[in-house]
């Protein structure tokens, strides 16, 4: 990948995973930066999206600021895994859906305007599948700012503290809904967002800038797909740590360069006793195992109950739909 970063286009993807220019014609600015005509850059971005390298260009909202979310899981009989995964992915509330090598083998993230919407979606999943999902809402974040450095100019690690939820009006909700699929690949991509939200184009950009400045938007830019980038060792590590020590251990783990995400979620009894979660993204499964072992050794976690759940298949990866337009 380092060699491929000789390509100015790939350096652009690396650089603008955050701080994407909120200007009327941002692609003209990016095209000039990498020495391409704007039309050529748009074609290359479309190809990268078609190839799955780019998920979207848009906003990653801080948890529990513009809506509610949860991590959920099902223990699916292996013969039904693809069938159940398709049912889960069919719900608009589901934005990530992965198979993992564990008794709880289907893991997915849901987003909705409020907690009631999450509860209703989980009930619908139980009805569709005949299986009872684990519901693991976020209790505390230590590091949630997922980006993938393709080279030296990749997204820097930043302290990630969610601000209080902003007061949202109807125009805000329409804008959040329109952002679900990301920016359209057009010379003036904020104009369709303006039309969808009922705001002036400048007001859309100013609102996005305000959300980014306040931390409501964690980052605005290219959202890349890790598997296509060669990060194929996707491991979720979970530990059952003493409640009194959880935040201290979580803060230490969050500072480790190998940790992509780190957060606390509630234990749910003997069938799921874990309260501290990390995500590790490496080039392969063996590398992920080594990193998890190193984390456990360095942070004195070798002797606490723990599990590593490697991803075996991605069913869904898309932007969260916190608010959906109804017809």
Tab-separated table of C-alpha atoms in Angstrom:
chain	number	residue	atom	x	y	z
A	1	UNK	CA	0.000	0.000	0.000
A	2	UNK	CA	2.861	2.389	0.747
A	3	UNK	CA	4.067	1.955	-2.824
A	4	UNK	CA	0.603	2.594	-4.182
A	5	UNK	CA	0.566	5.900	-2.287
A	6	UNK	CA	2.806	7.285	-4.997
A	7	UNK	CA	-0.561	7.772	-6.719
A	8	UNK	CA	-1.807	11.300	-5.850
A	9	UNK	CA	-5.389	9.995	-5.879
A	10	UNK	CA	-4.673	7.508	-3.082
A	11	UNK	CA	-2.858	10.192	-1.111
A	12	UNK	CA	-6.020	12.245	-1.427
A	13	UNK	CA	-8.131	9.429	0.057
A	14	UNK	CA	-5.610	9.142	2.864
A	15	UNK	CA	-5.541	12.851	3.642
A	16	UNK	CA	-9.272	13.582	3.520
A	17	UNK	CA	-10.704	10.892	5.736
A	18	UNK	CA	-11.357	13.925	7.912
A	19	UNK	CA	-11.413	17.678	7.286
A	20	UNK	CA	-13.031	17.321	3.851
A	21	UNK	CA	-13.454	20.878	2.525
A	22	UNK	CA	-16.960	22.148	3.225
A	23	UNK	CA	-16.919	24.443	0.200
A	24	UNK	CA	-19.387	24.831	-2.644
A	25	UNK	CA	-17.114	23.029	-5.122
A	26	UNK	CA	-14.904	20.776	-2.976
A	27	UNK	CA	-13.999	18.326	-5.737
A	28	UNK	CA	-12.459	21.097	-7.842
A	29	UNK	CA	-10.212	21.923	-4.896
A	30	UNK	CA	-9.231	18.269	-4.386
A	31	UNK	CA	-8.675	17.782	-8.109
A	32	UNK	CA	-6.270	20.710	-8.211
A	33	UNK	CA	-4.438	19.316	-5.191
A	34	UNK	CA	-3.737	15.980	-6.872
A	35	UNK	CA	-3.196	17.399	-10.357
A	36	UNK	CA	-6.279	15.983	-12.066
A	37	UNK	CA	-9.150	17.615	-13.930
A	38	UNK	CA	-12.255	17.687	-11.768
A	39	UNK	CA	-14.131	15.436	-14.205
A	40	UNK	CA	-11.372	12.822	-14.018
A	41	UNK	CA	-11.319	12.942	-10.216
A	42	UNK	CA	-15.086	12.409	-10.077
A	43	UNK	CA	-14.771	9.421	-12.406
A	44	UNK	CA	-12.013	7.922	-10.273
A	45	UNK	CA	-14.072	8.444	-7.120
A	46	UNK	CA	-17.039	6.757	-8.764
A	47	UNK	CA	-14.820	3.827	-9.762
A	48	UNK	CA	-13.425	3.595	-6.233
A	49	UNK	CA	-16.960	3.526	-4.862
A	50	UNK	CA	-18.019	0.898	-7.411
A	51	UNK	CA	-14.970	-1.173	-6.430
A	52	UNK	CA	-15.914	-0.937	-2.760
A	53	UNK	CA	-12.847	1.016	-1.666
A	54	UNK	CA	-14.976	3.992	-0.619
A	55	UNK	CA	-18.129	3.388	1.377
A	56	UNK	CA	-19.223	7.029	1.120
A	57	UNK	CA	-18.057	10.606	1.553
A	58	UNK	CA	-19.778	12.157	4.492
A	59	UNK	CA	-20.350	12.597	8.189
A	60	UNK	CA	-19.504	10.205	10.989
A	61	UNK	CA	-21.634	11.350	13.921
A	62	UNK	CA	-20.505	10.999	17.512
A	63	UNK	CA	-22.499	8.331	19.369
A	64	UNK	CA	-25.788	9.342	20.952
A	65	UNK	CA	-25.762	12.922	19.700
A	66	UNK	CA	-28.231	12.992	16.788
A	67	UNK	CA	-29.979	9.716	17.591
A	68	UNK	CA	-29.618	6.404	19.387
A	69	UNK	CA	-27.588	3.351	18.485
A	70	UNK	CA	-26.647	-0.048	19.823
A	71	UNK	CA	-24.453	-3.032	19.079
A	72	UNK	CA	-26.432	-6.261	18.869
A	73	UNK	CA	-25.720	-9.923	18.265
A	74	UNK	CA	-27.497	-13.178	17.493
A	75	UNK	CA	-26.516	-16.792	18.052
A	76	UNK	CA	-27.562	-18.186	14.672
A	77	UNK	CA	-27.524	-21.877	13.705
A	78	UNK	CA	-24.735	-22.023	11.082
A	79	UNK	CA	-27.046	-23.414	8.410
A	80	UNK	CA	-29.266	-20.306	8.780
A	81	UNK	CA	-26.517	-17.682	8.954
A	82	UNK	CA	-26.878	-16.223	5.448
A	83	UNK	CA	-30.672	-16.282	5.643
A	84	UNK	CA	-30.778	-14.528	9.020
A	85	UNK	CA	-28.089	-12.041	7.967
A	86	UNK	CA	-30.203	-11.063	4.956
A	87	UNK	CA	-33.241	-10.500	7.180
A	88	UNK	CA	-31.219	-8.353	9.581
A	89	UNK	CA	-29.606	-6.330	6.795
A	90	UNK	CA	-33.017	-5.634	5.258
A	91	UNK	CA	-33.942	-3.345	8.154
A	92	UNK	CA	-33.081	0.315	7.489
A	93	UNK	CA	-31.894	0.716	11.080
A	94	UNK	CA	-29.006	-1.724	10.477
A	95	UNK	CA	-25.840	-0.114	9.103
A	96	UNK	CA	-23.134	-2.704	9.890
A	97	UNK	CA	-23.654	-6.461	9.882
A	98	UNK	CA	-20.792	-8.981	10.259
A	99	UNK	CA	-20.362	-12.696	10.865
A	100	UNK	CA	-17.847	-13.533	13.607
A	101	UNK	CA	-16.370	-16.799	14.824
A	102	UNK	CA	-18.190	-17.212	18.140
A	103	UNK	CA	-21.358	-18.758	19.539
A	104	UNK	CA	-22.819	-15.273	19.010
A	105	UNK	CA	-21.896	-15.298	15.349
A	106	UNK	CA	-23.849	-12.387	13.806
A	107	UNK	CA	-23.015	-8.868	15.003
A	108	UNK	CA	-24.727	-5.722	13.821
A	109	UNK	CA	-25.136	-2.032	14.648
A	110	UNK	CA	-28.496	-0.289	14.650
A	111	UNK	CA	-29.291	3.429	14.590
A	112	UNK	CA	-32.628	5.206	15.074
A	113	UNK	CA	-33.917	8.611	16.149
A	114	UNK	CA	-34.304	7.437	19.755
A	115	UNK	CA	-34.034	4.441	22.039
A	116	UNK	CA	-37.643	3.463	21.363
A	117	UNK	CA	-36.764	3.039	17.685
A	118	UNK	CA	-33.894	0.710	18.633
A	119	UNK	CA	-36.134	-1.395	20.859
A	120	UNK	CA	-38.742	-1.664	18.098
A	121	UNK	CA	-36.108	-2.723	15.534
A	122	UNK	CA	-34.705	-5.397	17.862
A	123	UNK	CA	-38.217	-6.699	18.468
A	124	UNK	CA	-38.748	-6.863	14.716
A	125	UNK	CA	-35.520	-8.833	14.300
A	126	UNK	CA	-36.637	-11.293	16.963
A	127	UNK	CA	-39.976	-11.649	15.188
A	128	UNK	CA	-38.376	-12.181	11.754
A	129	UNK	CA	-35.704	-14.630	12.893
A	130	UNK	CA	-37.149	-16.375	15.944
A	131	UNK	CA	-33.891	-15.511	17.771
A	132	UNK	CA	-33.374	-13.194	20.741
A	133	UNK	CA	-30.675	-10.564	20.140
A	134	UNK	CA	-28.146	-9.306	22.636
A	135	UNK	CA	-28.638	-5.557	23.101
A	136	UNK	CA	-25.381	-3.818	24.030
A	137	UNK	CA	-25.804	-0.029	24.038
A	138	UNK	CA	-22.757	2.154	24.505
A	139	UNK	CA	-22.059	2.997	28.149
A	140	UNK	CA	-18.790	4.876	27.708
A	141	UNK	CA	-16.441	5.564	24.831
A	142	UNK	CA	-12.682	5.667	25.200
A	143	UNK	CA	-11.720	5.854	21.526
A	144	UNK	CA	-14.221	5.851	18.649
A	145	UNK	CA	-12.729	7.521	15.598
A	146	UNK	CA	-12.196	4.836	12.995
A	147	UNK	CA	-9.940	5.761	10.102
A	148	UNK	CA	-7.294	3.850	8.190
A	149	UNK	CA	-3.893	5.363	7.581
A	150	UNK	CA	-2.761	4.458	4.080
A	151	UNK	CA	0.448	6.419	4.568
A	152	UNK	CA	2.034	9.087	6.690
A	153	UNK	CA	-0.742	11.595	6.055
A	154	UNK	CA	-3.610	9.383	7.204
A	155	UNK	CA	-6.149	10.482	9.806
A	156	UNK	CA	-4.485	11.319	13.105
A	157	UNK	CA	-5.744	9.866	16.372
A	158	UNK	CA	-7.683	12.443	18.334
A	159	UNK	CA	-9.298	12.536	21.744
A	160	UNK	CA	-12.907	11.538	21.180
A	161	UNK	CA	-15.382	12.886	23.701
A	162	UNK	CA	-18.975	13.189	22.587
A	163	UNK	CA	-20.659	16.550	23.199
A	164	UNK	CA	-24.183	16.883	24.577
A	165	UNK	CA	-26.902	16.144	22.015
A	166	UNK	CA	-27.722	19.262	20.010
A	167	UNK	CA	-31.230	20.643	19.701
A	168	UNK	CA	-32.397	19.468	16.274
A	169	UNK	CA	-35.113	21.115	14.212
A	170	UNK	CA	-36.917	19.530	11.285
A	171	UNK	CA	-34.411	20.894	8.781
A	172	UNK	CA	-31.601	19.286	10.797
A	173	UNK	CA	-33.386	15.951	10.758
A	174	UNK	CA	-33.948	16.157	7.012
A	175	UNK	CA	-30.264	16.990	6.522
A	176	UNK	CA	-29.160	14.034	8.673
A	177	UNK	CA	-31.434	11.779	6.659
A	178	UNK	CA	-30.009	13.092	3.369
A	179	UNK	CA	-26.466	12.473	4.641
A	180	UNK	CA	-27.097	8.745	5.048
A	181	UNK	CA	-25.743	7.845	1.615
A	182	UNK	CA	-22.983	10.449	1.685
A	183	UNK	CA	-22.221	13.270	-0.727
A	184	UNK	CA	-23.238	12.759	-4.348
A	185	UNK	CA	-20.334	12.801	-6.786
A	186	UNK	CA	-21.270	16.097	-8.411
A	187	UNK	CA	-19.320	19.330	-8.881
A	188	UNK	CA	-21.557	21.045	-6.285
A	189	UNK	CA	-22.481	18.153	-3.970
A	190	UNK	CA	-24.091	20.190	-1.205
A	191	UNK	CA	-26.879	21.448	-3.472
A	192	UNK	CA	-28.848	18.148	-3.304
A	193	UNK	CA	-28.499	18.204	0.493
A	194	UNK	CA	-29.882	21.718	0.488
A	195	UNK	CA	-32.842	20.666	-1.622
A	196	UNK	CA	-33.537	17.664	0.609
A	197	UNK	CA	-33.309	19.610	3.857
A	198	UNK	CA	-35.039	22.800	2.775
A	199	UNK	CA	-31.994	24.879	3.697
A	200	UNK	CA	-29.871	27.189	1.587
A	201	UNK	CA	-26.688	25.568	0.315
A	202	UNK	CA	-24.508	27.884	2.399
A	203	UNK	CA	-26.608	27.101	5.478
A	204	UNK	CA	-26.027	23.369	4.933
A	205	UNK	CA	-22.273	23.852	4.842
A	206	UNK	CA	-22.343	26.156	7.868
A	207	UNK	CA	-24.421	23.657	9.835
A	208	UNK	CA	-22.024	20.842	8.984
A	209	UNK	CA	-19.084	23.029	10.001
A	210	UNK	CA	-20.772	23.868	13.315
A	211	UNK	CA	-21.404	20.167	13.994
A	212	UNK	CA	-17.830	19.311	13.108
A	213	UNK	CA	-16.429	22.070	15.326
A	214	UNK	CA	-18.595	21.036	18.286
A	215	UNK	CA	-17.802	17.332	17.881
A	216	UNK	CA	-21.318	16.270	16.919
A	217	UNK	CA	-19.740	15.212	13.631
A	218	UNK	CA	-16.698	13.182	14.648
A	219	UNK	CA	-15.203	13.539	11.185
A	220	UNK	CA	-16.369	14.476	7.692
A	221	UNK	CA	-14.607	12.902	4.743
A	222	UNK	CA	-13.889	9.661	2.945
A	223	UNK	CA	-15.236	6.622	4.756
A	224	UNK	CA	-13.094	3.754	3.505
A	225	UNK	CA	-13.677	-0.002	3.610
A	226	UNK	CA	-10.950	-1.746	5.570
A	227	UNK	CA	-11.172	-5.142	3.847
A	228	UNK	CA	-10.597	-3.665	0.390
A	229	UNK	CA	-7.641	-1.710	1.780
A	230	UNK	CA	-5.993	-4.953	2.867
A	231	UNK	CA	-6.958	-4.789	6.567
A	232	UNK	CA	-8.420	-8.294	6.653
A	233	UNK	CA	-7.762	-9.178	10.273
A	234	UNK	CA	-10.857	-7.618	11.868
A	235	UNK	CA	-11.067	-8.727	15.507
A	236	UNK	CA	-13.430	-7.708	18.281
A	237	UNK	CA	-11.761	-8.280	21.655
A	238	UNK	CA	-13.866	-8.388	24.811
A	239	UNK	CA	-12.890	-8.636	28.461
A	240	UNK	CA	-14.717	-9.049	31.759
A	241	UNK	CA	-12.876	-6.584	33.961
A	242	UNK	CA	-13.764	-5.356	37.459
A	243	UNK	CA	-16.256	-2.512	37.197
A	244	UNK	CA	-14.107	-0.235	39.367
A	245	UNK	CA	-11.107	-0.706	37.059
A	246	UNK	CA	-12.969	-0.601	33.739
A	247	UNK	CA	-12.495	3.071	32.901
A	248	UNK	CA	-8.792	3.078	33.769
A	249	UNK	CA	-8.124	-0.015	31.652
A	250	UNK	CA	-10.281	1.342	28.815
A	251	UNK	CA	-8.378	4.629	28.772
A	252	UNK	CA	-5.048	2.789	28.602
A	253	UNK	CA	-6.211	0.523	25.785
A	254	UNK	CA	-7.548	3.514	23.880
A	255	UNK	CA	-4.073	5.002	23.782
A	256	UNK	CA	-2.584	1.964	22.055
A	257	UNK	CA	-1.933	2.537	18.352
A	258	UNK	CA	-3.251	-0.944	17.487
A	259	UNK	CA	-6.708	-0.183	18.899
A	260	UNK	CA	-9.177	1.146	16.324
A	261	UNK	CA	-12.136	1.446	18.701
A	262	UNK	CA	-12.493	1.066	22.456
A	263	UNK	CA	-15.662	1.345	24.523
A	264	UNK	CA	-17.665	-0.038	27.440
A	265	UNK	CA	-20.947	-1.891	27.019
A	266	UNK	CA	-23.090	-3.660	29.620
A	267	UNK	CA	-22.501	-7.274	30.639
A	268	UNK	CA	-25.641	-9.377	30.272
A	269	UNK	CA	-25.059	-12.293	32.603
A	270	UNK	CA	-23.221	-15.604	32.261
A	271	UNK	CA	-24.006	-15.910	28.535
A	272	UNK	CA	-22.288	-12.557	27.826
A	273	UNK	CA	-20.284	-11.314	30.845
A	274	UNK	CA	-17.971	-8.874	29.026
A	275	UNK	CA	-17.964	-5.136	29.723
A	276	UNK	CA	-14.925	-3.809	27.806
A	277	UNK	CA	-14.590	-3.946	24.007
A	278	UNK	CA	-11.803	-3.168	21.531
A	279	UNK	CA	-11.592	-3.426	17.773
A	280	UNK	CA	-8.318	-4.378	16.088
A	281	UNK	CA	-7.756	-4.080	12.323
A	282	UNK	CA	-4.629	-5.758	10.940
A	283	UNK	CA	-3.487	-7.168	7.616
A	284	UNK	CA	-4.411	-10.765	8.527
A	285	UNK	CA	-5.898	-12.926	11.259
A	286	UNK	CA	-2.553	-14.056	12.648
A	287	UNK	CA	-1.453	-10.460	13.102
A	288	UNK	CA	-4.717	-9.722	14.900
A	289	UNK	CA	-4.134	-12.635	17.274
A	290	UNK	CA	-0.621	-11.405	18.052
A	291	UNK	CA	-1.857	-7.884	18.733
A	292	UNK	CA	-4.623	-9.117	21.020
A	293	UNK	CA	-2.125	-11.229	22.935
A	294	UNK	CA	0.222	-8.263	23.247
A	295	UNK	CA	-2.579	-6.018	24.524
A	296	UNK	CA	-3.542	-8.601	27.125
A	297	UNK	CA	0.080	-8.946	28.274
A	298	UNK	CA	0.881	-5.249	28.400
A	299	UNK	CA	-2.353	-4.292	30.142
A	300	UNK	CA	-2.363	-7.240	32.586
A	301	UNK	CA	-5.470	-8.817	31.100
A	302	UNK	CA	-4.184	-12.343	30.480
A	303	UNK	CA	-6.053	-13.830	33.426
A	304	UNK	CA	-9.450	-12.137	33.134
A	305	UNK	CA	-12.329	-13.750	31.208
A	306	UNK	CA	-12.002	-12.727	27.581
A	307	UNK	CA	-12.782	-13.630	23.990
A	308	UNK	CA	-11.577	-12.661	20.529
A	309	UNK	CA	-14.173	-12.691	17.755
A	310	UNK	CA	-12.662	-12.593	14.292
A	311	UNK	CA	-14.793	-11.312	11.446
A	312	UNK	CA	-15.471	-13.993	8.838
A	313	UNK	CA	-17.858	-12.162	6.508
A	314	UNK	CA	-19.184	-8.642	5.957
A	315	UNK	CA	-22.840	-8.547	5.035
A	316	UNK	CA	-23.532	-4.819	5.345
A	317	UNK	CA	-21.500	-1.630	5.745
A	318	UNK	CA	-23.249	1.672	5.120
A	319	UNK	CA	-23.906	5.014	6.758
A	320	UNK	CA	-26.183	5.108	9.780
A	321	UNK	CA	-29.762	6.248	9.193
A	322	UNK	CA	-30.573	8.096	12.382
A	323	UNK	CA	-33.478	9.914	10.771
A	324	UNK	CA	-35.405	8.693	7.751
A	325	UNK	CA	-37.744	10.667	5.570
A	326	UNK	CA	-41.228	9.191	5.515
A	327	UNK	CA	-43.525	9.305	2.520
